[in-house]
Short mmCIF file of C-alpha atoms in Angstrom, two decimals:
data_model
loop_
_atom_site.label_atom_id
_atom_site.label_comp_id
_atom_site.label_asym_id
_atom_site.label_seq_id
_atom_site.Cartn_x
_atom_site.Cartn_y
_atom_site.Cartn_z
CA MET A 483 -53.44 81.12 -7.47
CA GLU A 484 -51.79 82.23 -4.53
CA PRO A 485 -53.99 82.13 -1.27
CA THR A 486 -53.87 85.52 0.67
CA LYS A 487 -53.94 85.86 3.93
CA VAL A 488 -56.95 87.50 5.81
CA GLN A 489 -55.34 89.38 8.72
CA SER A 490 -58.89 90.20 10.71
CA GLU A 491 -59.18 86.31 10.73
CA GLY A 492 -55.95 85.58 12.40
CA GLY A 493 -54.09 85.24 8.86
CA LEU A 494 -55.93 82.41 7.61
CA ASN A 495 -54.89 81.65 3.89
CA VAL A 496 -56.59 78.33 3.65
CA THR A 497 -58.84 76.83 0.82
CA LEU A 498 -62.59 76.19 1.85
CA THR A 499 -65.32 74.71 0.27
CA ILE A 500 -68.76 76.07 1.08
CA ARG A 501 -72.03 74.61 0.07
CA LEU A 502 -75.18 76.97 -0.60
CA LEU A 503 -79.18 75.68 -1.52
CA MET A 504 -80.78 77.86 -3.68
CA HIS A 505 -84.03 78.10 -5.10
CA GLY A 506 -84.33 78.08 -8.96
CA LYS A 507 -85.15 81.76 -9.14
CA GLU A 508 -81.92 82.69 -7.01
CA VAL A 509 -79.71 80.73 -9.52
CA GLY A 510 -80.89 82.20 -12.54
CA SER A 511 -79.82 85.67 -10.79
CA ILE A 512 -76.45 84.18 -9.98
CA ILE A 513 -75.79 82.90 -13.45
CA GLY A 514 -77.56 85.97 -15.56
CA LYS A 515 -78.01 86.60 -18.95
CA LYS A 516 -75.95 83.92 -20.98
CA GLY A 517 -74.02 83.10 -17.69
CA GLU A 518 -72.78 86.79 -17.55
CA THR A 519 -73.13 87.30 -13.71
CA VAL A 520 -71.88 84.39 -12.67
CA LYS A 521 -68.86 84.84 -14.96
CA LYS A 522 -67.81 88.15 -13.21
CA MET A 523 -67.94 87.04 -10.01
CA ARG A 524 -65.59 84.17 -10.77
CA GLU A 525 -63.32 86.83 -12.07
CA GLU A 526 -63.35 89.11 -9.45
CA SER A 527 -63.75 86.94 -6.68
CA GLY A 528 -60.96 84.54 -7.57
CA ALA A 529 -63.07 81.84 -6.34
CA ARG A 530 -64.43 78.66 -8.06
CA ILE A 531 -68.60 78.77 -8.08
CA ASN A 532 -69.80 75.60 -9.48
CA ILE A 533 -73.94 75.10 -9.78
CA SER A 534 -75.50 71.65 -9.38
CA GLU A 535 -77.19 70.51 -12.61
CA GLY A 536 -80.68 69.57 -12.94
CA ASN A 537 -84.37 70.60 -13.20
CA CYS A 538 -84.77 70.50 -9.48
CA PRO A 539 -86.44 73.02 -7.51
CA GLU A 540 -83.17 73.59 -5.39
CA ARG A 541 -79.96 73.63 -6.61
CA ILE A 542 -76.72 73.17 -4.70
CA VAL A 543 -74.13 76.36 -5.02
CA THR A 544 -70.33 75.19 -4.24
CA ILE A 545 -68.01 77.99 -3.63
CA THR A 546 -64.28 76.89 -3.66
CA GLY A 547 -61.27 78.92 -2.86
CA PRO A 548 -58.88 80.69 -0.25
CA THR A 549 -61.05 82.52 2.33
CA ASP A 550 -60.26 86.03 0.96
CA ALA A 551 -61.82 84.55 -2.34
CA ILE A 552 -64.79 82.99 -0.46
CA PHE A 553 -65.83 86.06 1.38
CA LYS A 554 -65.56 88.07 -1.97
CA ALA A 555 -67.45 85.40 -3.96
CA PHE A 556 -70.48 85.97 -0.50
CA ALA A 557 -70.24 89.57 -1.02
CA MET A 558 -71.27 89.52 -4.33
CA ILE A 559 -73.87 87.23 -4.15
CA ALA A 560 -75.56 88.97 -0.89
CA TYR A 561 -75.50 92.13 -2.80
CA LYS A 562 -77.06 90.61 -6.05
CA PHE A 563 -79.80 89.37 -3.73
CA GLU A 564 -80.28 92.90 -2.43
CA GLU A 565 -80.34 94.30 -5.80
CA ASP A 566 -83.22 91.83 -6.80
CA ILE A 567 -85.03 92.62 -3.56
CA ILE A 568 -84.97 96.29 -4.43
CA ASN A 569 -85.91 95.79 -8.19
CA SER A 570 -89.24 93.66 -6.77
CA MET A 571 -89.98 96.25 -4.48
CA SER A 572 -90.16 98.85 -7.09
CA ASN A 573 -93.24 96.93 -8.64
CA SER A 574 -94.73 96.45 -5.33
CA PRO A 575 -96.63 97.93 -2.34
CA ALA A 576 -94.21 96.82 0.15
CA THR A 577 -92.42 99.59 2.17
CA SER A 578 -90.01 97.58 4.30
CA LYS A 579 -87.18 95.99 2.92
CA PRO A 580 -86.99 92.63 3.65
CA PRO A 581 -83.52 91.06 4.52
CA VAL A 582 -81.43 88.90 2.48
CA THR A 583 -81.46 85.40 2.85
CA LEU A 584 -78.58 82.67 2.28
CA ARG A 585 -79.04 79.03 3.47
CA LEU A 586 -75.84 77.26 4.00
CA VAL A 587 -75.48 73.64 3.94
CA VAL A 588 -73.33 72.14 6.98
CA PRO A 589 -72.04 68.56 8.04
CA ALA A 590 -74.17 67.94 10.86
CA SER A 591 -71.54 66.78 12.84
CA GLN A 592 -70.05 70.59 13.04
CA CYS A 593 -73.47 72.49 13.70
CA GLY A 594 -73.02 71.54 17.64
CA SER A 595 -69.65 74.19 17.44
CA LEU A 596 -71.69 76.59 15.53
CA ILE A 597 -74.41 76.57 18.30
CA GLY A 598 -72.27 76.24 21.04
CA LYS A 599 -72.57 75.29 24.39
CA GLY A 600 -76.23 76.26 25.73
CA GLY A 601 -76.66 78.29 22.49
CA SER A 602 -73.31 80.56 23.24
CA LYS A 603 -71.53 80.33 19.81
CA ILE A 604 -74.77 81.17 17.81
CA LYS A 605 -75.73 84.07 20.14
CA GLU A 606 -72.33 85.50 19.83
CA MET A 607 -72.75 85.52 16.03
CA ARG A 608 -75.72 87.36 16.11
CA GLU A 609 -74.88 90.01 18.46
CA SER A 610 -71.19 90.65 16.97
CA THR A 611 -72.57 90.58 13.09
CA GLY A 612 -76.43 91.88 13.45
CA ALA A 613 -77.36 89.22 11.02
CA GLN A 614 -79.98 86.15 12.01
CA VAL A 615 -78.51 82.58 12.17
CA GLN A 616 -80.60 79.72 12.43
CA VAL A 617 -79.35 76.05 12.48
CA ALA A 618 -82.08 73.48 11.23
CA GLY A 619 -82.96 70.61 13.74
CA ASP A 620 -83.82 68.03 11.15
CA MET A 621 -81.00 66.83 8.68
CA LEU A 622 -81.52 67.78 5.01
CA PRO A 623 -83.19 64.17 3.00
CA ASN A 624 -80.97 61.52 2.29
CA SER A 625 -78.10 63.25 4.04
CA THR A 626 -75.92 64.14 6.89
CA GLU A 627 -76.19 67.69 6.63
CA ARG A 628 -78.55 70.71 8.03
CA ALA A 629 -79.48 73.85 6.71
CA VAL A 630 -78.00 77.22 8.13
CA THR A 631 -79.87 80.03 7.07
CA ILE A 632 -78.45 83.26 7.55
CA SER A 633 -80.56 86.51 7.20
CA GLY A 634 -79.86 90.40 7.05
CA THR A 635 -77.96 93.04 5.30
CA PRO A 636 -75.12 92.20 2.88
CA GLU A 637 -72.63 93.55 5.54
CA ALA A 638 -73.82 91.54 8.44
CA ILE A 639 -74.10 88.20 6.51
CA ILE A 640 -70.36 88.95 5.15
CA GLN A 641 -69.12 89.28 8.72
CA CYS A 642 -71.52 85.97 9.89
CA VAL A 643 -69.88 83.86 7.07
CA LYS A 644 -66.66 84.86 8.00
CA GLN A 645 -67.19 83.53 11.66
CA ILE A 646 -68.62 80.74 10.45
CA CYS A 647 -65.76 79.24 8.19
CA VAL A 648 -63.44 80.27 11.23
CA VAL A 649 -65.76 77.71 13.46
CA MET A 650 -65.67 75.17 10.58
CA LEU A 651 -61.94 75.29 10.26
CA GLU A 652 -61.39 74.94 13.75
CA SER A 653 -64.11 71.83 14.37
CA PRO A 654 -63.45 69.96 10.82
CA PRO A 655 -66.34 67.29 10.00
CA LYS A 656 -66.52 64.18 12.14
CA GLY A 657 -66.36 60.75 10.04
CA ALA A 658 -67.96 60.99 6.52
CA THR A 659 -70.45 63.36 5.38
CA ILE A 660 -73.05 62.08 2.99
CA PRO A 661 -73.91 65.21 1.13
CA TYR A 662 -77.58 66.47 0.27
CA ARG A 663 -78.33 66.24 -3.27
CA PRO A 664 -81.43 67.68 -4.48
CA LYS A 665 -83.80 65.46 -6.24
CA PRO A 666 -86.21 66.39 -9.09
CA ALA A 667 -89.79 67.08 -8.02
CA SER A 668 -90.89 63.74 -8.85
CA THR A 669 -88.70 60.78 -10.06
CA PRO A 670 -90.28 58.23 -11.80
CA VAL A 671 -89.21 54.51 -10.46
CA ILE A 672 -89.35 51.24 -12.21
CA PHE A 673 -90.69 48.37 -10.60
CA SER A 674 -90.01 44.75 -11.10
CA GLY A 675 -93.23 44.41 -12.99
CA GLY A 676 -92.49 47.26 -15.44
CA GLN A 677 -95.34 49.49 -13.85
CA VAL A 678 -93.85 53.50 -13.49
CA ARG A 679 -95.10 54.99 -10.57
CA ALA A 680 -93.87 58.81 -9.61
CA ASP A 681 -92.94 58.07 -6.35
CA PRO A 682 -91.99 54.99 -4.13
CA LEU A 683 -94.15 54.84 -1.52
CA ALA A 684 -95.14 51.70 -2.44
CA ALA A 685 -92.23 49.82 -3.02
CA SER A 686 -92.39 46.26 -1.69
CA ALA A 687 -89.63 44.04 0.25
CA ALA A 688 -89.76 41.95 -3.22
CA ASN A 689 -88.33 45.04 -5.04
CA LEU A 690 -85.92 46.03 -2.45
CA SER A 691 -84.75 42.02 -2.85
CA LEU A 692 -83.90 42.48 -6.43
CA LEU A 693 -81.98 45.97 -5.54
CA LEU A 694 -80.12 43.89 -2.93
CA GLN A 695 -79.03 41.01 -5.04
CA HIS A 696 -76.21 42.60 -7.01
CA GLN A 697 -74.41 45.01 -4.65
CA PRO A 698 -71.00 43.72 -4.33
CA LEU A 699 -69.60 47.23 -4.02
CA PRO A 700 -68.98 49.08 -0.73
CA ALA A 701 -71.70 51.42 0.46
CA TYR A 702 -69.87 54.69 -0.02
CA THR A 703 -67.49 56.06 -2.32
CA ILE A 704 -64.84 58.26 -0.17
CA GLN A 705 -64.46 61.72 -2.08
CA GLY A 706 -62.51 64.40 -0.04
CA GLN A 707 -64.27 64.56 3.36
CA TYR A 708 -67.56 63.37 1.53
CA ALA A 709 -69.22 59.81 1.29
CA ILE A 710 -70.97 59.42 -1.79
CA PRO A 711 -73.72 56.99 -1.65
CA HIS A 712 -73.49 54.43 -4.71
CA PRO A 713 -76.57 54.57 -7.11
CA ASP A 714 -78.22 51.30 -6.13
CA LEU A 715 -77.68 52.34 -2.47
CA THR A 716 -79.21 55.66 -3.27
CA LYS A 717 -82.43 53.69 -4.75
CA LEU A 718 -82.55 51.37 -1.63
CA HIS A 719 -82.22 54.38 0.75
CA GLN A 720 -85.57 56.21 -1.17
CA LEU A 721 -87.17 53.11 -0.77
CA ALA A 722 -86.58 52.91 2.68
CA MET A 723 -87.14 56.44 3.90
CA GLN A 724 -90.21 56.79 1.88
CA GLN A 725 -92.25 53.87 3.12
CA ASN A 726 -93.82 55.82 5.84
CA PRO A 727 -97.16 55.31 7.18
CA PHE A 728 -99.03 58.20 5.16
CA THR A 729 -101.79 56.25 4.78
CA PRO A 730 -103.96 53.88 7.02
CA LEU A 731 -102.51 50.64 7.39
CA GLY A 732 -104.20 48.06 5.08
CA GLN A 733 -105.52 50.57 2.38
CA THR A 734 -103.89 49.93 -1.17
CA THR A 735 -103.03 52.20 -3.92
CA PRO A 736 -104.89 52.24 -7.17
CA ALA A 737 -101.42 51.72 -9.18
CA PHE A 738 -101.01 48.51 -7.05
CA PRO A 739 -103.90 46.77 -6.08
CA GLY A 740 -103.48 44.70 -3.43
CA LEU A 741 -100.22 46.34 -2.19
CA ASP A 742 -100.05 47.55 1.18
CA ALA A 743 -98.91 51.11 1.00
CA SER A 744 -97.25 51.48 4.87
CA PRO A 745 -95.73 47.81 5.45
CA GLN A 746 -96.28 46.56 9.12
CA ALA A 747 -93.39 47.32 11.02
CA SER A 748 -91.28 44.08 11.83
CA THR A 749 -88.15 43.29 13.70
CA HIS A 750 -84.96 41.17 12.70
CA GLU A 751 -82.24 39.95 14.99
CA LEU A 752 -78.59 39.69 14.23
CA THR A 753 -75.61 38.18 16.70
CA ILE A 754 -72.23 39.91 16.38
CA PRO A 755 -68.52 39.11 18.05
CA ASN A 756 -67.83 41.54 21.04
CA ASP A 757 -64.68 42.42 19.27
CA LEU A 758 -66.51 43.83 16.06
CA ILE A 759 -69.35 45.64 18.01
CA GLY A 760 -66.96 48.83 18.37
CA CYS A 761 -66.87 49.21 14.44
CA ILE A 762 -70.47 49.02 14.20
CA ILE A 763 -71.13 51.66 16.80
CA GLY A 764 -68.16 54.20 15.77
CA ARG A 765 -66.73 56.94 18.35
CA GLN A 766 -69.40 57.91 20.54
CA GLY A 767 -71.82 56.30 18.51
CA THR A 768 -71.54 58.32 15.14
CA LYS A 769 -71.46 55.06 13.14
CA ILE A 770 -74.76 53.46 14.50
CA ASN A 771 -76.31 56.91 14.22
CA GLU A 772 -75.25 57.01 10.81
CA ILE A 773 -76.79 53.61 9.96
CA ARG A 774 -80.17 54.70 11.67
CA GLN A 775 -80.33 57.85 10.05
CA MET A 776 -79.62 56.45 6.29
CA SER A 777 -81.89 53.53 6.86
CA GLY A 778 -84.82 54.74 8.96
CA ALA A 779 -84.81 51.74 11.05
CA GLN A 780 -84.52 51.73 14.78
CA ILE A 781 -81.51 49.79 15.72
CA LYS A 782 -80.63 48.73 19.55
CA ILE A 783 -77.49 46.73 20.70
CA ALA A 784 -78.38 44.73 23.79
CA ASN A 785 -75.57 44.98 26.59
CA ALA A 786 -72.70 42.59 26.99
CA MET A 787 -73.77 39.38 28.59
CA GLU A 788 -71.22 38.05 31.34
CA GLY A 789 -69.79 34.87 29.54
CA SER A 790 -70.92 35.63 26.14
CA SER A 791 -68.58 36.54 23.45
CA GLU A 792 -71.60 37.82 21.04
CA ARG A 793 -73.99 40.86 21.36
CA GLN A 794 -77.70 41.05 20.00
CA ILE A 795 -78.59 43.94 17.77
CA THR A 796 -82.06 44.34 17.06
CA ILE A 797 -83.74 45.91 14.08
CA THR A 798 -86.98 47.28 13.68
CA GLY A 799 -88.83 48.73 10.78
CA THR A 800 -90.57 48.31 7.45
CA PRO A 801 -88.96 45.32 5.28
CA ALA A 802 -87.28 48.35 3.41
CA ASN A 803 -85.67 49.62 6.27
CA ILE A 804 -84.51 46.51 7.61
CA SER A 805 -83.03 45.29 4.49
CA LEU A 806 -80.90 48.55 4.22
CA ALA A 807 -79.55 48.65 7.84
CA GLN A 808 -78.41 45.11 7.07
CA TYR A 809 -76.74 46.23 3.94
CA LEU A 810 -75.18 49.18 5.96
CA ILE A 811 -73.99 47.08 8.63
CA ASN A 812 -72.28 44.56 6.17
CA ALA A 813 -70.83 47.50 4.11
CA ARG A 814 -69.25 48.66 7.44
CA PHE A 815 -67.70 44.75 8.28
CA ARG A 816 -66.15 45.41 4.71
CA ASP A 817 -64.97 48.63 4.86
CA VAL A 818 -62.95 47.91 8.24
CA ALA A 819 -62.04 44.95 6.75
CA ALA A 820 -60.20 46.90 4.09
CA MET A 821 -58.77 49.50 6.83
CA TRP A 822 -57.04 46.19 8.52
CA SER A 823 -55.41 45.16 5.21
CA ASP A 824 -54.27 48.54 4.68
CA PRO A 825 -52.68 49.89 7.54
CA SER A 826 -51.92 53.90 6.64
CA SER A 827 -55.87 54.16 6.03
CA MET A 828 -56.84 53.45 9.89
CA SER A 829 -57.22 57.22 11.02
CA THR A 830 -59.99 57.34 8.89
CA SER A 831 -62.10 55.04 10.52
#
């Protein structure tokens, strides 16, 4: 399909992908009976609208197309949600109409541009569109993305989405993005002894080492701007991130007698040649921050010592955190080595 220009936005005619986070009820409204509503939205807007699979409480709705098609799709979604609100009010004593609310999922590396210096950009968007815009402070679980919530009338939301698209085009994501993938409410985890547990809180370092033994794959598969963790890495990440001290130290769980639900933090040290430290840190610390975020470990890099050709890295956390941090550091070395062997890919580091 030929993309048409959006004159009001400076003649944009590029193809964009915008991701929305929706609850199951909202997704049902968008799909409609026998898929009729989403089919109509696709046909009338010209945008591709995909809805993530699964019986998760949350779903990702991906809208792709030229800017004008995306804005039409957003308008149809916003008006559909307003219609749902009006219908629900007819059976309710509420007198004031609540605003329509949409949640965008945006790479964290672009959120600074959306907020602007001292909050100037987000303030300008609020004032010029009349929509409320909020950028979440924390990243969504197991990802490097944040939720951006837009509330208001459908007209205000459409204008706000237009402005957000312009900012995202002017400030592309930095580095690889690990996309948010909603998880089912309860994912069973099978441990080495065959026991099944609905949550991986009590995973031990022994279970983690079993996962680490067969990991010749790189940490990420790059798909466009997104870096998709391999399935085994995702399991590792879940284990590392969910070994948090929710229960008092030393307390055991009934499913695993004698297994501490919150392992004591420990420390591991690595020494890395000075000339390789840059690839671990990344531009303005992006890579080391990504590794910290993914592993849940504290990672400190010692200052360069005069006369020494090596730097010391100290990793602190649970055994799971440390193992995943080490794995991600090694994967980073492999990625960089691959780039050196293929000079055409150097610009993506």
